Tab-separated table of C-alpha atoms in Angstrom:
chain	number	residue	atom	x	y	z
A	68	MET	CA	122.350	86.902	-23.948
A	69	LEU	CA	120.653	83.623	-24.843
A	70	THR	CA	120.589	82.411	-28.447
A	71	ARG	CA	119.436	79.195	-30.031
A	72	GLN	CA	122.034	77.153	-31.874
A	73	GLY	CA	120.494	74.006	-33.298
A	74	ASP	CA	119.020	71.956	-30.475
A	75	ALA	CA	120.730	73.954	-27.722
A	76	LEU	CA	120.608	77.387	-26.149
A	77	MET	CA	123.907	79.251	-25.919
A	78	LEU	CA	124.294	81.469	-22.875
A	79	GLU	CA	126.765	84.262	-23.543
A	80	GLY	CA	128.363	87.059	-21.523
A	81	PRO	CA	127.967	87.794	-17.819
A	82	VAL	CA	125.279	86.010	-15.807
A	83	THR	CA	124.970	88.363	-12.866
A	84	PHE	CA	122.378	90.295	-10.883
A	85	ASP	CA	122.246	92.819	-13.742
A	86	SER	CA	121.599	90.318	-16.542
A	87	VAL	CA	119.557	87.568	-14.862
A	88	PRO	CA	116.164	89.357	-14.815
A	89	ALA	CA	116.153	89.465	-18.624
A	90	LEU	CA	117.258	85.822	-18.845
A	91	VAL	CA	114.658	84.315	-16.503
A	92	GLY	CA	111.913	84.040	-19.104
A	93	ALA	CA	114.153	83.892	-22.164
A	94	ALA	CA	114.438	80.088	-22.199
A	95	GLU	CA	110.845	79.182	-21.368
A	96	GLU	CA	109.532	79.503	-24.931
A	97	HIS	CA	112.407	77.338	-26.171
A	98	PHE	CA	111.602	74.701	-23.534
A	99	ARG	CA	108.017	74.584	-24.787
A	100	GLY	CA	109.510	74.010	-28.252
A	101	GLY	CA	111.513	71.023	-27.004
A	102	VAL	CA	114.957	72.572	-26.556
A	103	SER	CA	116.412	71.247	-23.315
A	104	THR	CA	120.189	71.888	-23.393
A	105	ILE	CA	121.814	75.105	-22.202
A	106	ASP	CA	125.500	75.656	-22.961
A	107	PHE	CA	127.458	77.846	-20.537
A	108	SER	CA	130.745	77.797	-22.521
A	109	ARG	CA	130.536	81.485	-23.484
A	110	VAL	CA	129.680	82.788	-20.023
A	111	THR	CA	132.234	85.393	-18.977
A	112	ASP	CA	131.243	86.076	-15.361
A	113	ILE	CA	128.810	84.682	-12.811
A	114	ASP	CA	127.562	85.453	-9.346
A	115	SER	CA	125.051	83.750	-7.078
A	116	SER	CA	122.158	84.858	-9.262
A	117	ALA	CA	123.413	82.435	-11.952
A	118	VAL	CA	122.665	79.559	-9.581
A	119	ALA	CA	119.163	80.914	-8.967
A	120	LEU	CA	118.679	81.239	-12.736
A	121	ALA	CA	119.757	77.640	-13.339
A	122	LEU	CA	117.332	76.405	-10.681
A	123	GLU	CA	114.511	78.448	-12.220
A	124	TRP	CA	115.287	77.007	-15.657
A	125	LEU	CA	115.098	73.505	-14.173
A	126	ARG	CA	111.628	74.369	-12.818
A	127	GLN	CA	110.538	75.818	-16.160
A	128	GLY	CA	111.776	72.722	-17.964
A	129	ALA	CA	109.873	70.479	-15.571
A	130	ARG	CA	106.687	72.453	-16.281
A	131	ALA	CA	107.311	71.786	-19.989
A	132	ASN	CA	107.912	68.067	-19.237
A	133	LEU	CA	111.604	68.363	-20.169
A	134	LYS	CA	114.750	67.360	-18.367
A	135	VAL	CA	116.911	70.452	-18.798
A	136	ARG	CA	120.609	69.738	-19.267
A	137	PHE	CA	123.512	72.097	-18.631
A	138	VAL	CA	126.794	71.763	-20.517
A	139	ASN	CA	130.101	73.507	-19.846
A	140	LEU	CA	129.005	74.728	-16.417
A	141	PRO	CA	131.792	76.977	-15.033
A	142	GLN	CA	133.731	75.680	-12.037
A	143	SER	CA	132.749	78.806	-10.131
A	144	MET	CA	129.109	77.801	-10.539
A	145	HIS	CA	129.859	74.355	-9.118
A	146	ASN	CA	131.545	76.093	-6.187
A	147	LEU	CA	128.552	78.359	-5.584
A	148	GLY	CA	126.259	75.350	-5.791
A	149	LYS	CA	128.247	73.687	-3.012
A	150	LEU	CA	128.170	76.857	-0.948
A	151	TYR	CA	124.379	77.125	-1.215
A	152	GLY	CA	123.701	73.406	-0.776
A	153	VAL	CA	122.317	72.833	-4.271
A	154	SER	CA	125.299	71.125	-5.896
A	155	GLU	CA	123.431	67.813	-6.213
A	156	ILE	CA	120.569	69.523	-8.013
A	157	LEU	CA	122.972	71.192	-10.448
A	158	ALA	CA	124.938	67.952	-10.895
A	159	SER	CA	121.745	66.098	-11.801
A	160	ALA	CA	121.326	68.471	-14.762
A	161	LEU	CA	124.824	68.056	-16.192
A	162	ALA	CA	124.922	66.574	-19.668
């Protein structure tokens, strides 16, 4: 689930193959409205699709002329980023 809290989006619950399809477009409208921070502190579980989602959100933000920032990225997501060779891309989006 993705909810707006002030100037940030709060990502909550599992971010897995089952939940990612619904999340892909959920942030885009907020990006167009100027929201650029996504908080992962309430994420309970991730798999490799979470990395793909983060990369897609970076692309969506770029289309909206925003630099998307991620806060409280789980260590497991950092590890997956290293595994897939995208850790530098994820690191560039850390707030």
